[in-house]
PDB file of C-alpha atoms in Angstrom:
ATOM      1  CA  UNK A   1      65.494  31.958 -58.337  1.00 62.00           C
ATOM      2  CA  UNK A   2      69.251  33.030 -57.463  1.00 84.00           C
ATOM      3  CA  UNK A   3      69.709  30.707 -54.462  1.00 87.00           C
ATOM      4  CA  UNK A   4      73.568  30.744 -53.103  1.00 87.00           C
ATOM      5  CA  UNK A   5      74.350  26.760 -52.041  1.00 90.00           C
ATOM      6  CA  UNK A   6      77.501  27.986 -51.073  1.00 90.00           C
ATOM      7  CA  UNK A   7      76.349  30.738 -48.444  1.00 89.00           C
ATOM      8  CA  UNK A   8      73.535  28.602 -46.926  1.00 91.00           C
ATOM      9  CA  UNK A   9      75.592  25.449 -46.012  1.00 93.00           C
ATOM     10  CA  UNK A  10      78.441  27.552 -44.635  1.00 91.00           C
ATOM     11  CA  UNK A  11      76.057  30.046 -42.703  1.00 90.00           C
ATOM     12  CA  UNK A  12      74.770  26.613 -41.450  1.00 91.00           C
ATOM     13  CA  UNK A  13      77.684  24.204 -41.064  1.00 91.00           C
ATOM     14  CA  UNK A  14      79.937  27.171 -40.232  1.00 91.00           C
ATOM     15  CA  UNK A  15      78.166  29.835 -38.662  1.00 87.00           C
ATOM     16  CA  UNK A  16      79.813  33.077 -38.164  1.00 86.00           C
ATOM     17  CA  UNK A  17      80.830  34.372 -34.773  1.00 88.00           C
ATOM     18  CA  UNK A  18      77.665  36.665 -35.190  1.00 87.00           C
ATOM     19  CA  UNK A  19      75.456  34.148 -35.525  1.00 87.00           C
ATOM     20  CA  UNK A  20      77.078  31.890 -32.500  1.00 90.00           C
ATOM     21  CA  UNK A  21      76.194  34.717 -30.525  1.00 91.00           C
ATOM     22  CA  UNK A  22      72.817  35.236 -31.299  1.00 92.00           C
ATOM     23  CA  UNK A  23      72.401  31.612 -30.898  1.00 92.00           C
ATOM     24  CA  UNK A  24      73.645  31.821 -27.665  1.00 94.00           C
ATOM     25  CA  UNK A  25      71.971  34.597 -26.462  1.00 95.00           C
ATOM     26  CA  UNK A  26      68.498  33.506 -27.756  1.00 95.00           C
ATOM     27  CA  UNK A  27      68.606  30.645 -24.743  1.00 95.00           C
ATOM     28  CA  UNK A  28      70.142  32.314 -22.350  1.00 95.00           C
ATOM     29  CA  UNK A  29      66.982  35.466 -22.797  1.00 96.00           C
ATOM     30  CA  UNK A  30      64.244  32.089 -23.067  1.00 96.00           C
ATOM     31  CA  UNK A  31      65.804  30.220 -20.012  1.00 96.00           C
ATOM     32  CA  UNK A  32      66.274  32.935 -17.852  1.00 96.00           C
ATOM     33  CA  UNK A  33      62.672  34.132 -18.673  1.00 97.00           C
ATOM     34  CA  UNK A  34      61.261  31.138 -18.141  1.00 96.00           C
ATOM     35  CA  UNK A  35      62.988  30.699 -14.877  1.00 97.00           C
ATOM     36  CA  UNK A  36      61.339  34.174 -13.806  1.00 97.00           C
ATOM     37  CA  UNK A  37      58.044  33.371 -15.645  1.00 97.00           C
ATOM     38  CA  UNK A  38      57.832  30.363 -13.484  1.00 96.00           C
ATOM     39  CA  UNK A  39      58.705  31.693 -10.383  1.00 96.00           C
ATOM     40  CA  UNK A  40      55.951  34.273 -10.814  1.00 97.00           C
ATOM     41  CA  UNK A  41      53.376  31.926 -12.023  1.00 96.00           C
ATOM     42  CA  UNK A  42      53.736  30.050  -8.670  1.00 95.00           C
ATOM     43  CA  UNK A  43      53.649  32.661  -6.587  1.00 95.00           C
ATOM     44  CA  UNK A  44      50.399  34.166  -8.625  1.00 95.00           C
ATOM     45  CA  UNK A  45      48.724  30.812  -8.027  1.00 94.00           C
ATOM     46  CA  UNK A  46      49.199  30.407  -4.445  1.00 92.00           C
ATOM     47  CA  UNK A  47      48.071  33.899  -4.124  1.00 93.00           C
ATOM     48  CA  UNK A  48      44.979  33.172  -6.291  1.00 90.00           C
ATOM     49  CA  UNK A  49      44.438  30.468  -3.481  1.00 86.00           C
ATOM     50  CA  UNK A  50      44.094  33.061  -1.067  1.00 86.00           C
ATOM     51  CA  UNK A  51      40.010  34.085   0.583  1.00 87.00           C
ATOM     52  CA  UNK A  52      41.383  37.828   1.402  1.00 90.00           C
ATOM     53  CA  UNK A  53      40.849  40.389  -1.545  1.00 91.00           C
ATOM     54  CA  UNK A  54      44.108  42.041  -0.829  1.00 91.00           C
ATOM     55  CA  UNK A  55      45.801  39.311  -1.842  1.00 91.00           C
ATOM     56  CA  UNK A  56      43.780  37.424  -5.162  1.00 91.00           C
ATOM     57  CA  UNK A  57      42.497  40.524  -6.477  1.00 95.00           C
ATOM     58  CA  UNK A  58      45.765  42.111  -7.837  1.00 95.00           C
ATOM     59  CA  UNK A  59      47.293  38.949  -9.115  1.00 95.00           C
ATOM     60  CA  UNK A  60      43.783  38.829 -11.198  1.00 95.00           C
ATOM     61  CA  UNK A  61      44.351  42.181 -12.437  1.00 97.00           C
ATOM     62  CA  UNK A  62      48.007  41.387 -13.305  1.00 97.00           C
ATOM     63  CA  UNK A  63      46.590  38.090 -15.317  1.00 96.00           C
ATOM     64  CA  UNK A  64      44.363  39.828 -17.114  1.00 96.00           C
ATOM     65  CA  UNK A  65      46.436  42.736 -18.398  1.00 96.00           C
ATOM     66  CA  UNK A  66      49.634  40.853 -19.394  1.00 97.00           C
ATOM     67  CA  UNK A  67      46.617  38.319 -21.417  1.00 95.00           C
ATOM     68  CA  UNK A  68      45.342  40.878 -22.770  1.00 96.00           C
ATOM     69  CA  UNK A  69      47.555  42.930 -24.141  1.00 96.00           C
ATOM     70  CA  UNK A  70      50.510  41.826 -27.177  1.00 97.00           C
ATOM     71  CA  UNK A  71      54.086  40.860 -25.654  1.00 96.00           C
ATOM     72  CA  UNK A  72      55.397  43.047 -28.341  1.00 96.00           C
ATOM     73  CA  UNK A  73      53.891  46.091 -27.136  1.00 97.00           C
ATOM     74  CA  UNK A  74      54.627  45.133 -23.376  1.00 97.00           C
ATOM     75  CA  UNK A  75      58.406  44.562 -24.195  1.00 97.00           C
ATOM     76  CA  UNK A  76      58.369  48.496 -26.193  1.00 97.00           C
ATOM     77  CA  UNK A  77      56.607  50.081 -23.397  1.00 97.00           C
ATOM     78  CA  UNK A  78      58.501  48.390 -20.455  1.00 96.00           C
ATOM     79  CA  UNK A  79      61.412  49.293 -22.636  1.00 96.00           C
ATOM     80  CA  UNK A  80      60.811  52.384 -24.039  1.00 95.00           C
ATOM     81  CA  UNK A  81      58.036  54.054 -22.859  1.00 96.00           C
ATOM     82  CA  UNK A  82      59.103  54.540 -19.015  1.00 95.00           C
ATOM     83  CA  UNK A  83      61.909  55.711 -20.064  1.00 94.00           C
ATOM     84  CA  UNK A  84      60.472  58.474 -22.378  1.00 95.00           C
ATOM     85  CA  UNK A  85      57.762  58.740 -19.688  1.00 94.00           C
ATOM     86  CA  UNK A  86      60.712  59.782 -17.151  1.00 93.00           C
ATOM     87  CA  UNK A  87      59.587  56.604 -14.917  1.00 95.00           C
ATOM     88  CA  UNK A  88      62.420  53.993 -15.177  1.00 95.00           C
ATOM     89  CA  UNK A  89      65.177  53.356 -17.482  1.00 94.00           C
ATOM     90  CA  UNK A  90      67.194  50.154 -17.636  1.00 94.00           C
ATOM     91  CA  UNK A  91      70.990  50.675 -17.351  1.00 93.00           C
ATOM     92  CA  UNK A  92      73.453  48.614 -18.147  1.00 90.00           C
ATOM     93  CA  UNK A  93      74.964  46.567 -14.991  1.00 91.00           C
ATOM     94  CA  UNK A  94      77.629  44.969 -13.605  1.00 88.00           C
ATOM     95  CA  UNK A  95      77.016  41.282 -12.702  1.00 83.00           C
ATOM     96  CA  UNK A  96      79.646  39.201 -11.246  1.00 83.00           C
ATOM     97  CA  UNK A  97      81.941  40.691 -13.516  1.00 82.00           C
ATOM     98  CA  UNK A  98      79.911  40.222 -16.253  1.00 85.00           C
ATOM     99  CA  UNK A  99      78.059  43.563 -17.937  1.00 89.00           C
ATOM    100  CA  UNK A 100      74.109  43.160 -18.508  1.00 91.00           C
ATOM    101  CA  UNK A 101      73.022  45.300 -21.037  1.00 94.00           C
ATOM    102  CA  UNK A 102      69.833  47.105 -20.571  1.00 94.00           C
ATOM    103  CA  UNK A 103      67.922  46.242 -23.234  1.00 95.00           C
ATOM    104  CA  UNK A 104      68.476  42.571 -22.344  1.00 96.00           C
ATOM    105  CA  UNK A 105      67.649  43.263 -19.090  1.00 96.00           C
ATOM    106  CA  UNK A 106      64.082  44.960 -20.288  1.00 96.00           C
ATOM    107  CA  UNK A 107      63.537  41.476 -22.786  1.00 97.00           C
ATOM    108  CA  UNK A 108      63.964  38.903 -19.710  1.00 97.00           C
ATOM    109  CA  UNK A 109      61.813  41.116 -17.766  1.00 97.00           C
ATOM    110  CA  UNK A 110      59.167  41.262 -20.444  1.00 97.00           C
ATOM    111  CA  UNK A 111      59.341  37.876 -21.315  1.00 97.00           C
ATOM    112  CA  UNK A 112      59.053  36.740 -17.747  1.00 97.00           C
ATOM    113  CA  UNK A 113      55.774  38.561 -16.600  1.00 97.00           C
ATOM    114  CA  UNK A 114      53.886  37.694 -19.905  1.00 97.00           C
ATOM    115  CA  UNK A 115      54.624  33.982 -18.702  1.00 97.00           C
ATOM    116  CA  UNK A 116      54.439  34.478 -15.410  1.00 97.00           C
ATOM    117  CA  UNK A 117      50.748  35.000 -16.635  1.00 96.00           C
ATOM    118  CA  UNK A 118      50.725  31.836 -18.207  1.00 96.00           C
ATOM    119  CA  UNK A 119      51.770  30.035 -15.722  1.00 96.00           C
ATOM    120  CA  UNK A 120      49.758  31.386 -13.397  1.00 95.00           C
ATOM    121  CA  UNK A 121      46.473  29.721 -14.593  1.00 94.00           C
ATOM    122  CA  UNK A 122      48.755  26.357 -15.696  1.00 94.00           C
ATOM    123  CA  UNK A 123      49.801  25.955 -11.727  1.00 94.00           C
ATOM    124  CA  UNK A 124      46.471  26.723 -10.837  1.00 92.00           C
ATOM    125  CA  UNK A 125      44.854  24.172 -13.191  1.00 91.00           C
ATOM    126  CA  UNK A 126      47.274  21.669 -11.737  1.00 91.00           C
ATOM    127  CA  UNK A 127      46.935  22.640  -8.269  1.00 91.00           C
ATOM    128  CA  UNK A 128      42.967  22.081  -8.660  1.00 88.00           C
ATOM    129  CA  UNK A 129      43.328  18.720 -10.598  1.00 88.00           C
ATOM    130  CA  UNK A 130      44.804  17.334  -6.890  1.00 88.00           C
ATOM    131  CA  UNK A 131      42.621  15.234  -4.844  1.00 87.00           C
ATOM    132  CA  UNK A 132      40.742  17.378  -2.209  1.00 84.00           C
ATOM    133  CA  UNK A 133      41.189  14.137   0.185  1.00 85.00           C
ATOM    134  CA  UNK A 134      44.980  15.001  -0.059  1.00 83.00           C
ATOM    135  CA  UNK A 135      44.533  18.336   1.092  1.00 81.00           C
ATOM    136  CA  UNK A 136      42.339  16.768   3.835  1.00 83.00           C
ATOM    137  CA  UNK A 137      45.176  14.281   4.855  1.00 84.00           C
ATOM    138  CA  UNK A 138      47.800  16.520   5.303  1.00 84.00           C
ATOM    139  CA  UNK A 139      45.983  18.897   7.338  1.00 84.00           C
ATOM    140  CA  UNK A 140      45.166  15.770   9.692  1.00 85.00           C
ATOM    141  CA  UNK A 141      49.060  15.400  10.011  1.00 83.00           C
ATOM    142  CA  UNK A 142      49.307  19.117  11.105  1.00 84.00           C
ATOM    143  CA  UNK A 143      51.238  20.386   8.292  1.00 85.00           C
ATOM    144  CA  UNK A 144      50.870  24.039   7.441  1.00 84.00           C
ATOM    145  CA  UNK A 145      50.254  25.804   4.311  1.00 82.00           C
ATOM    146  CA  UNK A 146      53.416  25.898   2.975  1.00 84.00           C
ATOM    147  CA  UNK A 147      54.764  22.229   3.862  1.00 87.00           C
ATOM    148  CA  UNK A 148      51.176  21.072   2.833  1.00 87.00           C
ATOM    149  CA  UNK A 149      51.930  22.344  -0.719  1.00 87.00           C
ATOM    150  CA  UNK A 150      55.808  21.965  -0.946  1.00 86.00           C
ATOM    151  CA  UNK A 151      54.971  17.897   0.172  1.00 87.00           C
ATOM    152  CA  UNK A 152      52.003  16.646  -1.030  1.00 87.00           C
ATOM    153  CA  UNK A 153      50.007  19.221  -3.554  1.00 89.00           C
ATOM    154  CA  UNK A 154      52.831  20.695  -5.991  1.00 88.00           C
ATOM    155  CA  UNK A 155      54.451  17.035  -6.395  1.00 87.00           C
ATOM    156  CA  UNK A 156      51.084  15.300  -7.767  1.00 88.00           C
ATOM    157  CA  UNK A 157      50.429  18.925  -9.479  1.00 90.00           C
ATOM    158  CA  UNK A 158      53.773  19.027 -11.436  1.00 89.00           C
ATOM    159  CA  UNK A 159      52.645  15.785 -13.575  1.00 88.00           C
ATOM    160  CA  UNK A 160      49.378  17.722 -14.785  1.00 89.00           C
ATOM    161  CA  UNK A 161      52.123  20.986 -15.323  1.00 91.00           C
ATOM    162  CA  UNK A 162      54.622  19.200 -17.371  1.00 89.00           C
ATOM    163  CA  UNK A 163      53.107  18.975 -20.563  1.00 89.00           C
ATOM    164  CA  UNK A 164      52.076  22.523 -20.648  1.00 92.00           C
ATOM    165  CA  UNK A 165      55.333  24.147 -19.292  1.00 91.00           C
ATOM    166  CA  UNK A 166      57.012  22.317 -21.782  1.00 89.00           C
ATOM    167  CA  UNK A 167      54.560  23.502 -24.649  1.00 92.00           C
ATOM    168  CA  UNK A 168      55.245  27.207 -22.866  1.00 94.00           C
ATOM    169  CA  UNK A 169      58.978  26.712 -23.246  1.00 95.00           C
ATOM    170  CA  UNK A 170      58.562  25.962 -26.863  1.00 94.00           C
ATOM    171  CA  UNK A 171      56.830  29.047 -27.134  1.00 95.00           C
ATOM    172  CA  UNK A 172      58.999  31.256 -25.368  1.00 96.00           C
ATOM    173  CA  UNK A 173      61.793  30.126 -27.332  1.00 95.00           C
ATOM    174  CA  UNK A 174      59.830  31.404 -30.645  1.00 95.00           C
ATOM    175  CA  UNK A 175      58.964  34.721 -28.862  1.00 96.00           C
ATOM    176  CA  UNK A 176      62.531  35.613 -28.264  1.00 96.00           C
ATOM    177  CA  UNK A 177      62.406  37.002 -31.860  1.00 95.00           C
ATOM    178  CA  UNK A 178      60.142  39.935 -30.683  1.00 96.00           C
ATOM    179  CA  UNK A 179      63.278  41.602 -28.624  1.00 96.00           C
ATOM    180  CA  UNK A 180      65.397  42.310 -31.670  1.00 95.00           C
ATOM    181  CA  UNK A 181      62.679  45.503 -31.635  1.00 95.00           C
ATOM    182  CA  UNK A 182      64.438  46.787 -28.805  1.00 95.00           C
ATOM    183  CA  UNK A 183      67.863  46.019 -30.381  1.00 93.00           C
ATOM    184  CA  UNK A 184      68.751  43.001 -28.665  1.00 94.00           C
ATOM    185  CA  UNK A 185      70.826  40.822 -30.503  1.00 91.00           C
ATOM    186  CA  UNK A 186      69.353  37.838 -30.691  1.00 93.00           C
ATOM    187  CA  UNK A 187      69.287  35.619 -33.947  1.00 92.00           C
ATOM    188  CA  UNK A 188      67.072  37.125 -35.809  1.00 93.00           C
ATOM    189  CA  UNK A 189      68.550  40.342 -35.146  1.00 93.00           C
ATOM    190  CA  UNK A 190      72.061  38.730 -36.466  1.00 91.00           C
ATOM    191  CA  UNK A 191      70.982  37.472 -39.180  1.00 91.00           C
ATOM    192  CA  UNK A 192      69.707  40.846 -40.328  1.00 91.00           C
ATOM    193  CA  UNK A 193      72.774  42.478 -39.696  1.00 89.00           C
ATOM    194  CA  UNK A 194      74.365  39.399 -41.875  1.00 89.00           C
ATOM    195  CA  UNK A 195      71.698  40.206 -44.408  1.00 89.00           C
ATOM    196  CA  UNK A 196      72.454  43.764 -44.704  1.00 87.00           C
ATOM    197  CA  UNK A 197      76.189  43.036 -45.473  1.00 85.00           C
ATOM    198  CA  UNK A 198      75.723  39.787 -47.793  1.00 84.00           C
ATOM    199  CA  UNK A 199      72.173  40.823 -49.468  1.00 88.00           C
ATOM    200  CA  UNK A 200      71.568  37.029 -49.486  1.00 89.00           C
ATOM    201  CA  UNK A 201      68.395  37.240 -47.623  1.00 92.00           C
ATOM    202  CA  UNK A 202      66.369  33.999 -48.633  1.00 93.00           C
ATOM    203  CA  UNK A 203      69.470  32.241 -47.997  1.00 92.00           C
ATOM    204  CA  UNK A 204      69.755  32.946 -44.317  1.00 93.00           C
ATOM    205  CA  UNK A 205      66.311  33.589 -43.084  1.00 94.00           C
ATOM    206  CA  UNK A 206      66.089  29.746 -44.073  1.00 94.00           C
ATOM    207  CA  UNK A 207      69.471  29.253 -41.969  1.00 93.00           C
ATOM    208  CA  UNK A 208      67.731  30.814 -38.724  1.00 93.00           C
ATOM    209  CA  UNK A 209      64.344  29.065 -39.484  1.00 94.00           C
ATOM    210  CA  UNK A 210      66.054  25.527 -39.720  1.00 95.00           C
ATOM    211  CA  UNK A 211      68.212  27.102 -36.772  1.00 94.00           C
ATOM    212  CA  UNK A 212      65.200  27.641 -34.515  1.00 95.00           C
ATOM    213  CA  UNK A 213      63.172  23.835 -35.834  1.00 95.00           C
ATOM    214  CA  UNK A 214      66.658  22.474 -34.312  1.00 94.00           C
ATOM    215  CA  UNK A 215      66.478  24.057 -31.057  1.00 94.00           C
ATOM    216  CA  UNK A 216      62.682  23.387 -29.974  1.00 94.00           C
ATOM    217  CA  UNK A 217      62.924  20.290 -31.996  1.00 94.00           C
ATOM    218  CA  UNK A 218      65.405  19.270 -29.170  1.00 94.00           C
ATOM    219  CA  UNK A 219      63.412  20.691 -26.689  1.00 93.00           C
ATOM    220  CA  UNK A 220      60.474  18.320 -27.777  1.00 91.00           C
ATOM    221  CA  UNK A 221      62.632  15.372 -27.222  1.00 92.00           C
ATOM    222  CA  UNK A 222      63.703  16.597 -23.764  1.00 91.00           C
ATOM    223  CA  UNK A 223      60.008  17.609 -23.122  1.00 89.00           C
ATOM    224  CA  UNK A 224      58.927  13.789 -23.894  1.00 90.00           C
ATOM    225  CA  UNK A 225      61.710  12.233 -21.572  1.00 89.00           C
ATOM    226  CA  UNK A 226      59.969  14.798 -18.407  1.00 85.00           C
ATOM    227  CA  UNK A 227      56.343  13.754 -19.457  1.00 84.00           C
ATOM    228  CA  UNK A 228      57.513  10.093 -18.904  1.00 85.00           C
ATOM    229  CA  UNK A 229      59.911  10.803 -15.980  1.00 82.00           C
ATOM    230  CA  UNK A 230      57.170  12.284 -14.013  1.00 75.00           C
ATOM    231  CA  UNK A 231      53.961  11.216 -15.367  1.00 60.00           C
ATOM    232  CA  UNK A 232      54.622   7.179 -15.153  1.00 47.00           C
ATOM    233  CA  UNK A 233      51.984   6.096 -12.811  1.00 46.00           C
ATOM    234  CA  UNK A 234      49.360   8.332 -14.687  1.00 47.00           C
ATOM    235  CA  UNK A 235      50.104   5.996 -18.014  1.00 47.00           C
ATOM    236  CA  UNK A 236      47.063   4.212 -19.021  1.00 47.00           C
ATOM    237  CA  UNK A 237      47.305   0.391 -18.826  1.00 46.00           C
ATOM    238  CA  UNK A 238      47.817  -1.414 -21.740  1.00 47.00           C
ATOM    239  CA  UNK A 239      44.690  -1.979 -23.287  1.00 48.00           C
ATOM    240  CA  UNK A 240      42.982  -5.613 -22.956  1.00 50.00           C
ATOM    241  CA  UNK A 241      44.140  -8.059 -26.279  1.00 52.00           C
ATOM    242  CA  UNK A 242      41.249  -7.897 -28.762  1.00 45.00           C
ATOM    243  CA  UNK A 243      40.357 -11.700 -27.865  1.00 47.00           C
ATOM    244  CA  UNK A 244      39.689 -10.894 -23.878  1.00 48.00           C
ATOM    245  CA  UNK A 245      37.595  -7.602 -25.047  1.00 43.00           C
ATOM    246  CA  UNK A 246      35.321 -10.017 -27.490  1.00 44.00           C
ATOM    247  CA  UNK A 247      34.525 -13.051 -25.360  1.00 47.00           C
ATOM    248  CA  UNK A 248      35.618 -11.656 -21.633  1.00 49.00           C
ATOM    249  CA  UNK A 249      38.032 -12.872 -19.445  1.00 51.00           C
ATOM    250  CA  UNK A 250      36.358 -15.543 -17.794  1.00 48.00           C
ATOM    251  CA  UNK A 251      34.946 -17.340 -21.046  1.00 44.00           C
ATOM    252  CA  UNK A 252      38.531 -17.281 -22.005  1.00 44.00           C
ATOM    253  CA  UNK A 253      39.464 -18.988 -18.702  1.00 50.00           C
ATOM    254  CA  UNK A 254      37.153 -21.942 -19.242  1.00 42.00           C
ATOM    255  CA  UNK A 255      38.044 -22.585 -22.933  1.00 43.00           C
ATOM    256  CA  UNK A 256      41.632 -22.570 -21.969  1.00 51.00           C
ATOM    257  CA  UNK A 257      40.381 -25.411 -18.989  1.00 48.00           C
ATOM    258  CA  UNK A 258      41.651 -22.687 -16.250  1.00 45.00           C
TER     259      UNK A 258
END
């Protein structure tokens, strides 16, 4: 095998402005997304709380189709196919100076209700692992709806959510790769346009593999510092030493003349 030592550690020490940008673009599409995909999810599962029909029924429907159905095919069609179908086209826009392009647009879009999907049913689970006596306790204070879930349910809920979310961001940081279909220049799509010019291929598809095992490698570090940020009082206690598990306690007690 022909590998090039010289092109892989300088696409990787050195990357090229075409990669930095693809780098940088690849977060900014997962973060934003999963800003979105959270905000939906939360507003899915408080409407999945709801008795009235009106209300759980189409956030159900909207669960099961973006399940259901590949996020490839739901970023072409959102993309593509509304605006061959004459329904909606994304166009570029003007954001504090700053111009969106459609296509990325259409990916954080995408990205966001496939995980706002997701998270739906994770804020849900959470929501349903709180004590019912704490939904009985605020309503004996007179709090509402609203201030009963902002203050007391979606606090204890967010330690059962962490691990999950966190899992979800990993994910979502993996599944940025599917936009380059829609020619958004992510990394992957950079490093096939640095592909087509260099022909080195194995070279740097194993730069933006090692790229992406850095960035949710670091995520997984930041992941375990909110697990034990927020989960600390649901840490098991240190279990018994093996002596107090064999003889008990107490017969320790008396041999020790206690």
């Amino acid at each position: 095998m022909n590998f090039n030592w010289d092109v892989f550690w300088q696409y990787l020490l050195q990357p090229s402005g075409v990669y930095l940008t693809g780098l940088w673009l690849t977060c900014l599409i997962a973060v934003s997304a999963m800003l979105l995909g959270c905000a939906l999810g939360l507003a899915a599962a408080l409407l999945r709380l709801s008795k009235n029909p009106l209300l759980h029924l189409p956030v159900r429907f909207y669960v099961w189709l973006m399940r259901g159905t590949p996020l490839l095919v739901q970023i072409v069609f959102l993309y593509t196919a509304l605006a061959a179908g004459g329904i909606f086209r994304f166009e570029d826009i003007d954001l504090f100076g700053l111009v969106v392009p459609g296509n990325i647009q259409a990916a954080i879009i995408a990205l966001g209700l496939n995980e706002g999907a997701y998270m739906a049913e994770i804020i849900r689970a959470g929501i349903g692992a709180v004590d019912k006596g704490q939904y009985e306790a605020g309503r004996s204070l007179g709090m509402g709806f609203a201030k009963l879930m902002r203050r007391i349910v979606l606090p204890q809920a967010f330690r059962v959510i962490v691990p999950p979310l966190g899992n979800e961001f990993n994910v979502m940081l993996k599944n940025t790769t599917l936009v380059s279909v829609i020619g958004v220049q992510e990394l992957l799509l950079s490093t096939q346009m640095v592909t087509s010019a260099t022909f080195r291929v194995f070279e740097l598809y194993l730069v933006v593999a090692i790229y992406f095992l850095m960035l949710t490698t670091l995520w997984g570090f930041f992941q375990r510092w909110l697990e034990a940020r927020f989960g600390q009082s649901d840490r098991p206690s240190a279990p018994p030493p093996a002596a107090s598990r064999m003889f008990g306690r107490s017969t320790l007690k008396l041999l020790r003349g206690r």
